[in-house]
CSV table of C-alpha atoms in Angstrom, one decimal:
chain,number,residue,atom,x,y,z
A,256,UNK,CA,0.0,0.0,0.0
A,257,UNK,CA,2.9,2.3,0.5
A,258,UNK,CA,3.7,4.3,3.6
A,259,UNK,CA,1.6,7.2,4.8
A,260,UNK,CA,3.9,10.0,6.1
A,261,UNK,CA,2.1,12.5,8.3
A,262,UNK,CA,3.3,15.9,9.5
A,263,UNK,CA,1.8,18.5,11.8
A,264,UNK,CA,0.2,18.3,15.1
A,265,UNK,CA,0.6,20.1,18.4
A,266,UNK,CA,-1.3,21.3,21.4
A,267,UNK,CA,-4.1,23.9,21.1
A,268,UNK,CA,-6.7,25.4,23.4
A,269,UNK,CA,-10.3,24.6,23.0
A,270,UNK,CA,-11.9,26.6,20.1
A,271,UNK,CA,-8.6,26.7,18.3
A,272,UNK,CA,-7.6,25.2,14.9
A,273,UNK,CA,-5.0,22.8,13.7
A,274,UNK,CA,-4.2,21.3,10.3
A,275,UNK,CA,-2.9,17.8,9.8
A,276,UNK,CA,-1.2,16.8,6.5
A,277,UNK,CA,-0.3,13.4,5.2
A,278,UNK,CA,1.6,12.3,2.1
A,279,UNK,CA,1.1,8.8,0.7
A,280,UNK,CA,2.6,6.8,-2.1
A,281,UNK,CA,1.0,7.6,-5.5
A,282,UNK,CA,-0.4,4.1,-5.7
A,283,UNK,CA,-2.1,4.3,-2.3
A,284,UNK,CA,-3.3,7.8,-2.9
A,285,UNK,CA,-4.9,7.1,-6.3
A,286,UNK,CA,-6.3,3.7,-5.4
A,287,UNK,CA,-8.0,4.0,-1.9
A,288,UNK,CA,-10.1,6.4,0.0
A,289,UNK,CA,-7.7,8.1,2.4
A,290,UNK,CA,-8.2,9.8,5.7
A,291,UNK,CA,-7.8,9.8,9.4
A,292,UNK,CA,-8.9,7.7,12.3
A,293,UNK,CA,-8.2,8.6,15.9
A,294,UNK,CA,-7.9,6.8,19.2
A,295,UNK,CA,-7.9,8.2,22.7
A,296,UNK,CA,-6.7,6.3,25.7
A,297,UNK,CA,-9.3,3.9,26.9
A,298,UNK,CA,-11.6,4.5,24.0
A,299,UNK,CA,-12.5,2.7,20.8
A,300,UNK,CA,-10.9,3.7,17.5
A,301,UNK,CA,-13.0,6.2,15.7
A,302,UNK,CA,-13.0,7.0,12.0
A,303,UNK,CA,-12.8,10.8,11.6
A,304,UNK,CA,-12.9,11.6,7.9
A,305,UNK,CA,-11.9,10.2,4.5
A,306,UNK,CA,-11.9,11.3,0.9
A,307,UNK,CA,-12.2,9.3,-2.3
A,308,UNK,CA,-9.5,9.3,-5.0
A,309,UNK,CA,-10.0,12.4,-7.0
A,310,UNK,CA,-11.9,14.1,-4.2
A,311,UNK,CA,-15.4,13.6,-5.5
A,312,UNK,CA,-16.7,12.2,-2.2
A,313,UNK,CA,-15.8,12.8,1.4
A,314,UNK,CA,-17.1,11.1,4.6
A,315,UNK,CA,-17.1,12.6,8.1
A,316,UNK,CA,-17.9,11.2,11.5
A,317,UNK,CA,-20.9,12.9,13.0
A,318,UNK,CA,-18.7,14.2,15.9
A,319,UNK,CA,-16.7,16.3,13.5
A,320,UNK,CA,-19.2,17.4,10.9
A,321,UNK,CA,-19.2,21.1,10.4
A,322,UNK,CA,-15.8,21.5,12.2
A,323,UNK,CA,-13.4,19.4,10.2
A,324,UNK,CA,-12.7,19.5,6.5
A,325,UNK,CA,-10.7,17.0,4.5
A,326,UNK,CA,-9.0,18.0,1.3
A,327,UNK,CA,-6.3,16.9,-1.0
A,328,UNK,CA,-3.5,18.1,-3.3
A,329,UNK,CA,-3.4,15.6,-6.1
A,330,UNK,CA,-0.1,17.0,-7.5
A,331,UNK,CA,1.6,16.3,-4.2
A,332,UNK,CA,-0.3,13.1,-3.2
A,333,UNK,CA,-1.1,14.9,0.0
A,334,UNK,CA,-4.1,15.0,2.2
A,335,UNK,CA,-5.1,17.7,4.6
A,336,UNK,CA,-7.4,17.7,7.6
A,337,UNK,CA,-8.4,21.2,8.7
A,338,UNK,CA,-9.7,21.0,12.3
A,339,UNK,CA,-11.6,24.0,13.6
A,340,UNK,CA,-13.5,24.7,16.8
A,341,UNK,CA,-11.5,22.0,18.5
A,342,UNK,CA,-12.9,20.5,21.7
A,343,UNK,CA,-11.2,18.7,24.5
A,344,UNK,CA,-12.9,15.5,23.3
A,345,UNK,CA,-10.9,15.8,20.0
A,346,UNK,CA,-7.8,14.9,22.0
A,347,UNK,CA,-6.4,11.7,20.6
A,348,UNK,CA,-3.7,10.1,18.5
A,349,UNK,CA,-4.7,10.7,14.9
A,350,UNK,CA,-3.6,8.2,12.3
A,351,UNK,CA,-3.5,8.8,8.5
A,352,UNK,CA,-4.4,5.6,6.7
A,353,UNK,CA,-6.3,4.1,3.8
A,354,UNK,CA,-10.1,3.8,4.4
A,355,UNK,CA,-11.1,0.6,2.7
A,356,UNK,CA,-14.8,1.2,3.3
A,357,UNK,CA,-14.7,4.9,2.4
A,358,UNK,CA,-17.1,5.3,5.4
A,359,UNK,CA,-14.7,5.1,8.2
A,360,UNK,CA,-15.2,1.5,9.1
A,361,UNK,CA,-12.2,-0.4,7.8
A,362,UNK,CA,-8.7,1.1,7.9
A,363,UNK,CA,-5.3,0.0,6.9
A,364,UNK,CA,-3.0,-0.7,9.8
A,365,UNK,CA,0.1,1.2,10.8
A,366,UNK,CA,-0.8,4.7,9.6
A,367,UNK,CA,1.6,7.5,10.5
A,368,UNK,CA,0.3,9.1,13.7
A,369,UNK,CA,0.2,12.5,15.3
A,370,UNK,CA,-0.8,13.4,18.8
A,371,UNK,CA,-3.5,16.1,19.0
A,372,UNK,CA,-4.1,17.6,22.4
A,373,UNK,CA,-6.8,20.1,23.0
A,374,UNK,CA,-6.8,21.8,26.4
A,375,UNK,CA,-10.0,23.2,27.9
């Protein structure tokens, strides 16, 4: 599938914004829906958002709809997750990965990860 390389991520206060980015191999990027899932300590893994190859369709978890936006730069094989109006409950490790279901249900393992911490 190729390796997803993710950059960005830091601590922010509630109400603030962050942008995650993720660069994948051309094959992965052009073949699969790509996006992020997250996992907080003691909680189940949760799909956050994913986007289809070419960007025609995007999926968002209900918990982030209206606050997060996923986009892509096809020339750079790069995904972006703009996170606005962040809440303490958004604190988690975020993983960039292929979304085999394109609806946040089945993810590739071993995505590059970024810790996001939102302080209230």
